[in-house]
CSV table of C-alpha atoms in Angstrom, one decimal:
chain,number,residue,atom,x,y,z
A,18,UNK,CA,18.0,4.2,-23.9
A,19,UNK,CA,17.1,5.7,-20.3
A,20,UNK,CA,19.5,3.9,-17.8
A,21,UNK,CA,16.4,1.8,-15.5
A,22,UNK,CA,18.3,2.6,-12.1
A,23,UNK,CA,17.4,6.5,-13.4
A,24,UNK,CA,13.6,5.9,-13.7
A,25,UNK,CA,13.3,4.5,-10.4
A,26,UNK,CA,15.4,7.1,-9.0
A,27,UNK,CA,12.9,10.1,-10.5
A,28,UNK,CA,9.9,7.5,-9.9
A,29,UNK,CA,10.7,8.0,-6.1
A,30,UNK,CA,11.4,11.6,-6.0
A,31,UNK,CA,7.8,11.9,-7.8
A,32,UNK,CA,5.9,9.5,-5.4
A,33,UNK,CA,7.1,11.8,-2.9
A,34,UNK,CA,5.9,15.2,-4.2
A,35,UNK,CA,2.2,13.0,-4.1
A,36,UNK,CA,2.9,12.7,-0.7
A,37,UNK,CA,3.2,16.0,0.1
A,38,UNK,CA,0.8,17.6,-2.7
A,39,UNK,CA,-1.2,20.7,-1.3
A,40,UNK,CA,-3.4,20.9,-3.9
A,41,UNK,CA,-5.6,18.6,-6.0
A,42,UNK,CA,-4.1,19.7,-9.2
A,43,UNK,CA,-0.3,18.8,-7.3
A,44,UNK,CA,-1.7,15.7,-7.0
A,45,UNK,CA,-3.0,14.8,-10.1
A,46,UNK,CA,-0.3,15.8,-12.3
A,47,UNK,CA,2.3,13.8,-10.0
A,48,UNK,CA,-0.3,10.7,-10.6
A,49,UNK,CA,0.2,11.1,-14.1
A,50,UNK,CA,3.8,11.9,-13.9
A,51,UNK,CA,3.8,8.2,-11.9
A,52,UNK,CA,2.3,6.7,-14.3
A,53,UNK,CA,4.4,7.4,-17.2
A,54,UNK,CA,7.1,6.5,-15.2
A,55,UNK,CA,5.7,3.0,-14.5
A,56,UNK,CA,5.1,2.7,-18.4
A,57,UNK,CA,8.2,3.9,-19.3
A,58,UNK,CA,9.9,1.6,-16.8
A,59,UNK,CA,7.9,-1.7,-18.0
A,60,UNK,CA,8.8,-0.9,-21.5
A,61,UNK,CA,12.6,-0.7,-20.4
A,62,UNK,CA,12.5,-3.8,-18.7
A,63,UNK,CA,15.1,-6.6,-20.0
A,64,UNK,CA,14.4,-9.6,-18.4
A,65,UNK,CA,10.7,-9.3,-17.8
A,66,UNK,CA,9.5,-12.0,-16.0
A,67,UNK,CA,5.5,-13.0,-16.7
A,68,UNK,CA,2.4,-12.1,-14.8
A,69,UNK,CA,1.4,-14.6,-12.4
A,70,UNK,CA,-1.5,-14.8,-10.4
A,71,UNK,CA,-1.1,-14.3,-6.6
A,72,UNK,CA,-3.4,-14.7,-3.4
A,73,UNK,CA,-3.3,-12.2,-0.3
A,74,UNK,CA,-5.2,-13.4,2.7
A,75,UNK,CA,-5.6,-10.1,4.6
A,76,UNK,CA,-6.0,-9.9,8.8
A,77,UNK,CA,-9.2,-7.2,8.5
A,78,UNK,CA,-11.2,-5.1,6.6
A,79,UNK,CA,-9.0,-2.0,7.1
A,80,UNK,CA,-6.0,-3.8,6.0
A,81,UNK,CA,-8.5,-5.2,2.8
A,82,UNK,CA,-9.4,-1.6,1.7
A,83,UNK,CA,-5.7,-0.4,1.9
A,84,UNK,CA,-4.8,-2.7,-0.2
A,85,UNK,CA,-7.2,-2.8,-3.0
A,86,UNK,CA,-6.2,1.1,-3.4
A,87,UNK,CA,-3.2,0.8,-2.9
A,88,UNK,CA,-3.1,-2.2,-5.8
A,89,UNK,CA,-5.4,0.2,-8.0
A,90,UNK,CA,-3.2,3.2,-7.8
A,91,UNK,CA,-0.5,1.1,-9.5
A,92,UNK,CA,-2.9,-0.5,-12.2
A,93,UNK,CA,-3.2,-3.7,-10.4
A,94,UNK,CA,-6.7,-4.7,-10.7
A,95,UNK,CA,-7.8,-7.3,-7.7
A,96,UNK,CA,-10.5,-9.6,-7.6
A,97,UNK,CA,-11.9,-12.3,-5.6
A,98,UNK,CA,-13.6,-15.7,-6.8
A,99,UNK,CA,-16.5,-17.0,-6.0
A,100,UNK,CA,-17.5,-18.7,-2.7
A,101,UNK,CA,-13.3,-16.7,-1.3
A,102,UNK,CA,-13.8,-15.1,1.9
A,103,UNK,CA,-13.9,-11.6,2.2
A,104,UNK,CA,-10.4,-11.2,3.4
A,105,UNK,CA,-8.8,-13.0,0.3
A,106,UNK,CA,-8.2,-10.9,-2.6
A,107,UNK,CA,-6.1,-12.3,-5.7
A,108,UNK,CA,-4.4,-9.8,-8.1
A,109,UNK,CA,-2.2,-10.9,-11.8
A,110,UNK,CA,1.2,-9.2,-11.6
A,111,UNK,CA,5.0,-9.9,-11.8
A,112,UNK,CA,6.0,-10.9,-8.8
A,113,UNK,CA,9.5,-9.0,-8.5
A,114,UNK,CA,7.5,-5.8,-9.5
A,115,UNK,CA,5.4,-6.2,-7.2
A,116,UNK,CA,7.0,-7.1,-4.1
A,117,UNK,CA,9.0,-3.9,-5.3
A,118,UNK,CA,6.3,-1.4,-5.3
A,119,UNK,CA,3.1,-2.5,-4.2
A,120,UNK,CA,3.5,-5.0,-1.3
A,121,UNK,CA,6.5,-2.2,0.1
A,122,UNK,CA,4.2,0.7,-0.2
A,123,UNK,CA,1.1,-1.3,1.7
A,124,UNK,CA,3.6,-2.6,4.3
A,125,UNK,CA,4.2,1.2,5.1
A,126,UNK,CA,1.2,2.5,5.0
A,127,UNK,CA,-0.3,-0.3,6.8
A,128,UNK,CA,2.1,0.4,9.8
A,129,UNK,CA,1.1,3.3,9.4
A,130,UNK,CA,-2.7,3.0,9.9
A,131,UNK,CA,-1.8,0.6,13.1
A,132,UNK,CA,-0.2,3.5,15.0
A,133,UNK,CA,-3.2,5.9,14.0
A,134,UNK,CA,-5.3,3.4,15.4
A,135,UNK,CA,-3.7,2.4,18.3
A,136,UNK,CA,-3.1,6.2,19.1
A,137,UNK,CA,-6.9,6.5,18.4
A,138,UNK,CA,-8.1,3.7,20.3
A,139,UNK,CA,-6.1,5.0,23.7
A,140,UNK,CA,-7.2,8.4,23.7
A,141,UNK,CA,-10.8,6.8,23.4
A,142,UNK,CA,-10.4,4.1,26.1
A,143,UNK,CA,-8.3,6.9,28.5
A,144,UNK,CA,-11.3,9.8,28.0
A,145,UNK,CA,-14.4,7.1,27.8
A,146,UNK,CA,-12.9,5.0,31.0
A,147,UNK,CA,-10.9,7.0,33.2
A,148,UNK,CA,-7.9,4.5,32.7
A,149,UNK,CA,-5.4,3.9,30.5
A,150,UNK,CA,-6.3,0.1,29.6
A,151,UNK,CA,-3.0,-0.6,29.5
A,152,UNK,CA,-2.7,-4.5,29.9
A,153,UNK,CA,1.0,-4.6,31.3
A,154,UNK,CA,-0.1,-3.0,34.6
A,155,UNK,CA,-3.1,-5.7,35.3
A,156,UNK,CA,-1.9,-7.4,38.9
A,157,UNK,CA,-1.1,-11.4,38.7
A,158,UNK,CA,-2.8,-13.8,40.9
């Protein structure tokens, strides 16, 4: 039987070659090289604790659409009820597993989008206004 702390331990080193991929091809054989790791490590999995259904109330639509992919790249399939607002989303996963994977690999990316957007959103307000915009320098009264 493959030792569990192994398949995570390839399962990372091939998340990061679909990081880095240069080509399509890279990046689809890594995909499927991800996701028969993931099988192989569910179907390794002792103590496997069941799906449950969880809720996600999300801050904006960028934050949303992360999300959702990031969710569908790992086979997690979300969905909304009727009459939820847009930023709810609920998903059916094991909780462990997915506080492991998914909600770690948002969390990282979405910090990651923030900085491109705040980067973004200075360089727009410096060329569009003449000024930084930078709040700390506004003079008290």
């Amino acid at each position: 039987m493959v030792d569990e702390e192994a398949l995570r331990q390839k399962l990372a080193k091939v998340e990061e070659l679909f990081r880095r991929a240069g080509s399509p091809g890279e990046r689809a054989a890594a995909a499927a090289a991800i996701n028969r790791l993931y099988a192989r490590l569910d179907s390794t999995s002792k103590d496997e604790e069941p799906e449950v259904e969880l809720k996600f109330s999300l801050p904006d639509r960028w934050s949303l659409r992360l999300f959702i992919a990031v969710c569908r790249k790992h086979g997690v399939h979300p969905y909304r009820y009727g009459r939820q607002r847009r930023t709810t989303i609920m998903a059916r996963a094991r909780p462990g597993d997915f506080k492991r994977v998914i909600w770690s690999e948002f969390c990282q990316l979405h910090d990651e989008l923030e900085r491109y957007f705040e980067e973004v959103s200075d360089q727009l307000i410096t060329r569009a206004m003449g000024s930084d915009g930078n709040a700390s320098t506004v003079d008290g009264r």
